[in-house]
């Protein structure tokens, strides 16, 4: 069931940041290239690969992507969301407060969209953009109004991809109110032999790290759920390293050599503060 979100502050936020819809006509790929980001396989792929600018993001760098995100629809808005997520960086560290406010409002609207690609992009970018650092060394921007509620609505949808991206985002936000629901879902998914969904739930549980999270991870590490060479096995290794510090980081580092799991491993290592080549 679609959710209606208030957008009253969007125009004001855009005017504060000096962004005009005319910027949306510029090439996002040109902007990315200017900042040393290769997106030859598309912006979504670059986002998946945890691409980061090699040329510093300066005032005005985010104008084009923010305009595409906030003033367009369809594929252009999706591309703008991924571009903004890449340039602003994890926890929005390269963006100003007005830019994050404007982006956050648009991402919440995207999550409530009837279009599957739009809501998936909105949830994925919002999770990374407002992620809470594990070491608490960074200052996270305030969460946009309605973001957590939108993610819970996505989590409760019938679409399994929606559920996965919602769990990913809630985990990145370290949303403690989701811990109980995620734990219930983890056990339910396992009983239903939905391995990828169970892995997504475990990953989120480990990120939040509250309550019985360590005990759940120990249990997962001790049975066949942790075995294999798929994304779920790597999620278990991440959860182990995150909560148990048992040396599973070696498994993550080795996975950098595997084409099918390279991006996933890279994301985990960056998240854990490890050096990534």
C-alpha positions as a Markdown table, in Angstrom:
| # | Residue | x | y | z |
|---|---|---|---|---|
| 1 | Unk | 0.0 | 0.0 | 0.0 |
| 2 | Unk | 1.6 | 3.3 | -1.1 |
| 3 | Unk | 2.7 | 5.7 | 1.6 |
| 4 | Unk | 2.0 | 9.4 | 1.3 |
| 5 | Unk | 4.9 | 11.6 | 2.6 |
| 6 | Unk | 5.0 | 15.3 | 3.2 |
| 7 | Unk | 7.3 | 17.3 | 0.9 |
| 8 | Unk | 6.7 | 20.8 | 2.2 |
| 9 | Unk | 10.3 | 21.5 | 3.0 |
| 10 | Unk | 11.8 | 20.3 | -0.3 |
| 11 | Unk | 11.6 | 23.5 | -2.3 |
| 12 | Unk | 13.1 | 25.5 | 0.6 |
| 13 | Unk | 15.9 | 23.0 | 1.0 |
| 14 | Unk | 16.7 | 23.2 | -2.7 |
| 15 | Unk | 16.8 | 27.0 | -2.7 |
| 16 | Unk | 19.1 | 26.9 | 0.3 |
| 17 | Unk | 21.6 | 24.7 | -1.4 |
| 18 | Unk | 21.4 | 26.7 | -4.6 |
| 19 | Unk | 20.3 | 23.8 | -6.8 |
| 20 | Unk | 18.2 | 24.4 | -9.9 |
| 21 | Unk | 16.3 | 21.8 | -12.0 |
| 22 | Unk | 18.3 | 23.0 | -15.0 |
| 23 | Unk | 21.3 | 21.1 | -13.6 |
| 24 | Unk | 19.4 | 17.9 | -14.2 |
| 25 | Unk | 20.0 | 18.2 | -17.9 |
| 26 | Unk | 23.8 | 17.9 | -17.4 |
| 27 | Unk | 25.5 | 14.6 | -17.9 |
| 28 | Unk | 25.8 | 12.6 | -14.6 |
| 29 | Unk | 28.6 | 10.5 | -16.2 |
| 30 | Unk | 30.5 | 13.7 | -17.0 |
| 31 | Unk | 30.3 | 14.8 | -13.3 |
| 32 | Unk | 31.4 | 11.4 | -12.1 |
| 33 | Unk | 34.4 | 11.3 | -14.5 |
| 34 | Unk | 35.3 | 14.8 | -13.3 |
| 35 | Unk | 35.6 | 13.3 | -9.8 |
| 36 | Unk | 37.6 | 10.2 | -10.9 |
| 37 | Unk | 34.7 | 7.8 | -10.6 |
| 38 | Unk | 34.4 | 5.2 | -13.4 |
| 39 | Unk | 30.9 | 4.3 | -14.2 |
| 40 | Unk | 31.3 | 2.5 | -17.5 |
| 41 | Unk | 28.8 | -0.2 | -16.4 |
| 42 | Unk | 26.3 | 2.3 | -15.1 |
| 43 | Unk | 25.8 | 4.3 | -11.9 |
| 44 | Unk | 24.1 | 1.5 | -10.1 |
| 45 | Unk | 27.0 | -0.8 | -10.8 |
| 46 | Unk | 29.4 | 1.8 | -9.5 |
| 47 | Unk | 27.4 | 2.2 | -6.4 |
| 48 | Unk | 27.4 | -1.6 | -5.9 |
| 49 | Unk | 31.2 | -1.6 | -6.3 |
| 50 | Unk | 31.5 | 1.1 | -3.6 |
| 51 | Unk | 33.2 | 3.4 | -6.0 |
| 52 | Unk | 34.5 | 6.6 | -4.3 |
| 53 | Unk | 35.7 | 9.9 | -5.7 |
| 54 | Unk | 39.5 | 10.2 | -6.2 |
| 55 | Unk | 39.2 | 13.9 | -6.9 |
| 56 | Unk | 37.8 | 15.8 | -3.9 |
| 57 | Unk | 34.1 | 16.8 | -3.8 |
| 58 | Unk | 33.9 | 20.5 | -3.4 |
| 59 | Unk | 30.9 | 23.0 | -3.0 |
| 60 | Unk | 28.8 | 22.6 | -6.1 |
| 61 | Unk | 30.0 | 19.1 | -7.0 |
| 62 | Unk | 26.7 | 17.6 | -5.9 |
| 63 | Unk | 24.5 | 20.1 | -7.7 |
| 64 | Unk | 23.8 | 17.9 | -10.8 |
| 65 | Unk | 23.1 | 14.7 | -9.0 |
| 66 | Unk | 21.0 | 16.4 | -6.4 |
| 67 | Unk | 18.9 | 18.2 | -9.1 |
| 68 | Unk | 18.4 | 14.8 | -10.9 |
| 69 | Unk | 17.4 | 13.2 | -7.6 |
| 70 | Unk | 15.0 | 16.0 | -6.4 |
| 71 | Unk | 13.6 | 17.5 | -9.6 |
| 72 | Unk | 13.1 | 14.6 | -12.0 |
| 73 | Unk | 11.4 | 11.2 | -12.1 |
| 74 | Unk | 11.9 | 7.7 | -13.5 |
| 75 | Unk | 15.3 | 6.5 | -14.6 |
| 76 | Unk | 16.9 | 10.0 | -14.3 |
| 77 | Unk | 15.9 | 10.3 | -10.7 |
| 78 | Unk | 17.3 | 6.8 | -10.0 |
| 79 | Unk | 20.6 | 7.7 | -11.7 |
| 80 | Unk | 20.7 | 10.9 | -9.7 |
| 81 | Unk | 20.2 | 9.0 | -6.4 |
| 82 | Unk | 23.0 | 6.6 | -7.1 |
| 83 | Unk | 25.3 | 9.4 | -8.3 |
| 84 | Unk | 24.5 | 11.5 | -5.2 |
| 85 | Unk | 25.2 | 8.5 | -3.0 |
| 86 | Unk | 28.6 | 7.9 | -4.5 |
| 87 | Unk | 29.7 | 11.5 | -4.4 |
| 88 | Unk | 28.3 | 12.3 | -0.9 |
| 89 | Unk | 29.9 | 9.2 | 0.5 |
| 90 | Unk | 29.1 | 6.9 | 3.4 |
| 91 | Unk | 27.2 | 8.8 | 6.1 |
| 92 | Unk | 26.9 | 11.7 | 3.7 |
| 93 | Unk | 30.3 | 13.0 | 4.8 |
| 94 | Unk | 30.9 | 15.1 | 1.7 |
| 95 | Unk | 27.5 | 16.7 | 1.5 |
| 96 | Unk | 26.3 | 19.8 | 3.3 |
| 97 | Unk | 23.4 | 19.8 | 5.7 |
| 98 | Unk | 20.9 | 21.4 | 3.2 |
| 99 | Unk | 22.0 | 19.0 | 0.5 |
| 100 | Unk | 21.4 | 16.0 | 2.8 |
| 101 | Unk | 18.0 | 17.4 | 3.9 |
| 102 | Unk | 16.9 | 17.8 | 0.3 |
| 103 | Unk | 18.2 | 14.4 | -0.7 |
| 104 | Unk | 16.7 | 12.7 | 2.3 |
| 105 | Unk | 13.3 | 14.0 | 1.6 |
| 106 | Unk | 13.4 | 12.8 | -2.0 |
| 107 | Unk | 14.8 | 9.4 | -1.0 |
| 108 | Unk | 11.8 | 8.9 | 1.4 |
| 109 | Unk | 9.4 | 9.6 | -1.4 |
| 110 | Unk | 11.3 | 7.2 | -3.7 |
| 111 | Unk | 11.0 | 4.4 | -1.1 |
| 112 | Unk | 7.2 | 4.8 | -1.2 |
| 113 | Unk | 7.0 | 4.7 | -5.0 |
| 114 | Unk | 4.9 | 2.2 | -6.9 |
| 115 | Unk | 7.9 | 1.6 | -9.2 |
| 116 | Unk | 10.1 | -1.2 | -7.9 |
| 117 | Unk | 13.4 | 0.1 | -9.3 |
| 118 | Unk | 12.7 | 3.5 | -7.8 |
| 119 | Unk | 12.0 | 2.3 | -4.3 |
| 120 | Unk | 15.0 | -0.1 | -4.3 |
| 121 | Unk | 17.3 | 2.7 | -5.3 |
| 122 | Unk | 15.8 | 5.0 | -2.7 |
| 123 | Unk | 16.3 | 2.5 | 0.1 |
| 124 | Unk | 19.8 | 1.5 | -0.9 |
| 125 | Unk | 21.1 | 5.0 | -1.2 |
| 126 | Unk | 19.3 | 6.2 | 2.0 |
| 127 | Unk | 20.9 | 3.4 | 4.0 |
| 128 | Unk | 24.4 | 4.2 | 2.9 |
| 129 | Unk | 23.9 | 8.0 | 3.0 |
| 130 | Unk | 22.6 | 8.0 | 6.6 |
| 131 | Unk | 24.6 | 5.0 | 7.8 |
| 132 | Unk | 25.8 | 5.1 | 11.4 |
| 133 | Unk | 29.6 | 4.4 | 11.7 |
| 134 | Unk | 30.5 | 1.4 | 13.8 |
| 135 | Unk | 33.3 | 3.2 | 15.6 |
| 136 | Unk | 31.1 | 6.2 | 16.3 |
| 137 | Unk | 33.9 | 8.5 | 15.1 |
| 138 | Unk | 31.8 | 10.1 | 12.5 |
| 139 | Unk | 28.9 | 12.4 | 13.0 |
| 140 | Unk | 25.8 | 11.2 | 11.2 |
| 141 | Unk | 23.2 | 13.6 | 9.8 |
| 142 | Unk | 19.8 | 13.5 | 11.3 |
| 143 | Unk | 17.5 | 10.9 | 9.7 |
| 144 | Unk | 14.9 | 12.4 | 7.3 |
| 145 | Unk | 11.4 | 12.5 | 8.7 |
| 146 | Unk | 9.5 | 9.3 | 7.6 |
| 147 | Unk | 12.6 | 7.3 | 6.6 |
| 148 | Unk | 12.4 | 4.6 | 9.2 |
| 149 | Unk | 8.6 | 4.3 | 8.7 |
| 150 | Unk | 9.1 | 4.0 | 5.0 |
| 151 | Unk | 11.7 | 1.2 | 5.4 |
| 152 | Unk | 9.4 | -0.7 | 7.8 |
| 153 | Unk | 6.7 | -0.5 | 5.2 |
| 154 | Unk | 9.1 | -1.9 | 2.6 |
| 155 | Unk | 10.1 | -4.6 | 5.0 |
| 156 | Unk | 6.5 | -5.7 | 5.4 |
| 157 | Unk | 5.9 | -5.9 | 1.7 |
| 158 | Unk | 5.4 | -9.2 | -0.2 |
| 159 | Unk | 8.3 | -8.6 | -2.5 |
| 160 | Unk | 11.5 | -10.3 | -1.3 |
| 161 | Unk | 13.8 | -7.8 | -3.0 |
| 162 | Unk | 12.0 | -5.0 | -1.1 |
| 163 | Unk | 12.5 | -7.0 | 2.1 |
| 164 | Unk | 16.2 | -7.4 | 1.4 |
| 165 | Unk | 16.9 | -3.7 | 0.7 |
| 166 | Unk | 14.8 | -2.7 | 3.7 |
| 167 | Unk | 16.9 | -5.0 | 6.0 |
| 168 | Unk | 20.1 | -3.7 | 4.5 |
| 169 | Unk | 19.1 | 0.0 | 5.1 |
| 170 | Unk | 17.8 | -0.6 | 8.6 |
| 171 | Unk | 21.0 | -2.4 | 9.5 |
| 172 | Unk | 23.1 | 0.4 | 8.1 |
| 173 | Unk | 21.1 | 2.9 | 10.1 |
| 174 | Unk | 21.6 | 0.7 | 13.1 |
| 175 | Unk | 17.9 | 1.1 | 13.8 |
| 176 | Unk | 17.4 | -0.5 | 17.2 |
| 177 | Unk | 13.7 | -0.6 | 16.9 |
| 178 | Unk | 14.1 | -3.1 | 14.1 |
| 179 | Unk | 16.2 | -5.6 | 16.1 |
| 180 | Unk | 13.3 | -7.7 | 17.3 |
| 181 | Unk | 11.6 | -7.9 | 14.0 |
| 182 | Unk | 14.8 | -8.8 | 12.2 |
| 183 | Unk | 15.5 | -11.5 | 14.7 |
| 184 | Unk | 12.1 | -13.0 | 14.2 |
| 185 | Unk | 12.6 | -12.8 | 10.4 |
| 186 | Unk | 16.0 | -14.4 | 10.6 |
| 187 | Unk | 14.6 | -17.5 | 12.2 |
| 188 | Unk | 11.5 | -17.6 | 10.0 |
| 189 | Unk | 13.6 | -17.3 | 6.8 |
| 190 | Unk | 15.8 | -20.1 | 8.0 |
| 191 | Unk | 12.8 | -22.4 | 8.7 |
| 192 | Unk | 11.5 | -21.6 | 5.2 |
| 193 | Unk | 14.9 | -22.3 | 3.6 |
| 194 | Unk | 15.1 | -18.8 | 2.3 |
| 195 | Unk | 18.8 | -18.6 | 2.6 |
| 196 | Unk | 19.5 | -15.2 | 1.0 |
| 197 | Unk | 16.8 | -13.5 | 3.1 |
| 198 | Unk | 18.1 | -15.1 | 6.3 |
| 199 | Unk | 21.6 | -13.9 | 5.4 |
| 200 | Unk | 20.2 | -10.3 | 4.9 |
| 201 | Unk | 18.5 | -10.5 | 8.3 |
| 202 | Unk | 21.7 | -11.7 | 10.0 |
| 203 | Unk | 23.8 | -9.0 | 8.3 |
| 204 | Unk | 21.4 | -6.3 | 9.7 |
| 205 | Unk | 21.3 | -7.9 | 13.1 |
| 206 | Unk | 25.1 | -7.8 | 13.3 |
| 207 | Unk | 25.2 | -4.2 | 12.2 |
| 208 | Unk | 22.7 | -3.2 | 14.9 |
| 209 | Unk | 24.5 | -5.3 | 17.5 |
| 210 | Unk | 21.9 | -5.2 | 20.2 |
| 211 | Unk | 20.3 | -7.8 | 22.5 |
| 212 | Unk | 21.1 | -11.4 | 21.5 |
| 213 | Unk | 22.9 | -10.5 | 18.3 |
| 214 | Unk | 26.2 | -12.0 | 19.4 |
| 215 | Unk | 24.5 | -15.3 | 20.4 |
| 216 | Unk | 22.6 | -15.5 | 17.1 |
| 217 | Unk | 25.9 | -15.0 | 15.2 |
| 218 | Unk | 27.6 | -17.7 | 17.2 |
| 219 | Unk | 24.8 | -20.1 | 16.5 |
| 220 | Unk | 24.9 | -19.3 | 12.8 |
| 221 | Unk | 28.7 | -19.7 | 12.7 |
| 222 | Unk | 28.5 | -23.2 | 14.3 |
| 223 | Unk | 26.2 | -24.9 | 11.8 |
| 224 | Unk | 25.9 | -25.5 | 8.1 |
| 225 | Unk | 24.4 | -22.0 | 7.5 |
| 226 | Unk | 27.9 | -20.6 | 7.5 |
| 227 | Unk | 29.2 | -23.0 | 4.9 |
| 228 | Unk | 29.4 | -22.4 | 1.2 |
| 229 | Unk | 30.7 | -19.8 | -1.3 |
| 230 | Unk | 27.6 | -17.7 | -1.7 |
| 231 | Unk | 26.6 | -14.2 | -0.5 |
| 232 | Unk | 25.0 | -15.6 | 2.6 |
| 233 | Unk | 28.2 | -17.4 | 3.8 |
| 234 | Unk | 30.0 | -14.1 | 3.3 |
| 235 | Unk | 27.4 | -12.3 | 5.3 |
| 236 | Unk | 28.0 | -14.8 | 8.2 |
| 237 | Unk | 31.8 | -14.0 | 8.0 |
| 238 | Unk | 31.0 | -10.3 | 8.2 |
| 239 | Unk | 28.7 | -10.8 | 11.2 |
| 240 | Unk | 31.4 | -12.9 | 12.9 |
| 241 | Unk | 34.0 | -10.3 | 12.4 |
| 242 | Unk | 31.7 | -7.5 | 13.4 |
| 243 | Unk | 30.6 | -9.0 | 16.7 |
| 244 | Unk | 33.0 | -11.8 | 17.6 |
| 245 | Unk | 36.3 | -10.5 | 16.2 |
| 246 | Unk | 37.3 | -14.1 | 15.5 |
| 247 | Unk | 39.5 | -13.5 | 12.5 |
| 248 | Unk | 36.8 | -13.9 | 9.8 |
| 249 | Unk | 38.2 | -10.8 | 8.2 |
| 250 | Unk | 40.6 | -13.1 | 6.4 |
| 251 | Unk | 37.6 | -14.7 | 4.7 |
| 252 | Unk | 36.4 | -11.3 | 3.6 |
| 253 | Unk | 39.8 | -10.3 | 2.3 |
| 254 | Unk | 40.1 | -13.6 | 0.3 |
| 255 | Unk | 36.7 | -12.9 | -1.3 |
| 256 | Unk | 38.1 | -9.8 | -2.9 |
| 257 | Unk | 39.6 | -12.2 | -5.5 |
| 258 | Unk | 36.2 | -13.7 | -6.3 |
| 259 | Unk | 34.3 | -11.9 | -9.1 |
| 260 | Unk | 30.9 | -12.9 | -7.8 |
| 261 | Unk | 31.5 | -11.7 | -4.2 |
| 262 | Unk | 34.1 | -9.0 | -4.7 |
| 263 | Unk | 31.8 | -6.0 | -4.3 |
| 264 | Unk | 30.1 | -7.5 | -1.3 |
| 265 | Unk | 33.4 | -8.2 | 0.4 |
| 266 | Unk | 34.7 | -4.8 | -0.4 |
| 267 | Unk | 31.6 | -3.2 | 1.2 |
| 268 | Unk | 32.0 | -5.2 | 4.4 |
| 269 | Unk | 35.7 | -4.3 | 4.7 |
| 270 | Unk | 35.1 | -0.6 | 4.1 |
| 271 | Unk | 32.3 | -0.8 | 6.7 |
| 272 | Unk | 34.7 | -2.5 | 9.2 |
| 273 | Unk | 37.3 | 0.2 | 8.7 |
| 274 | Unk | 39.8 | -2.2 | 7.0 |
| 275 | Unk | 42.2 | -1.2 | 4.3 |
| 276 | Unk | 40.9 | -2.1 | 0.8 |
| 277 | Unk | 43.1 | -2.0 | -2.3 |
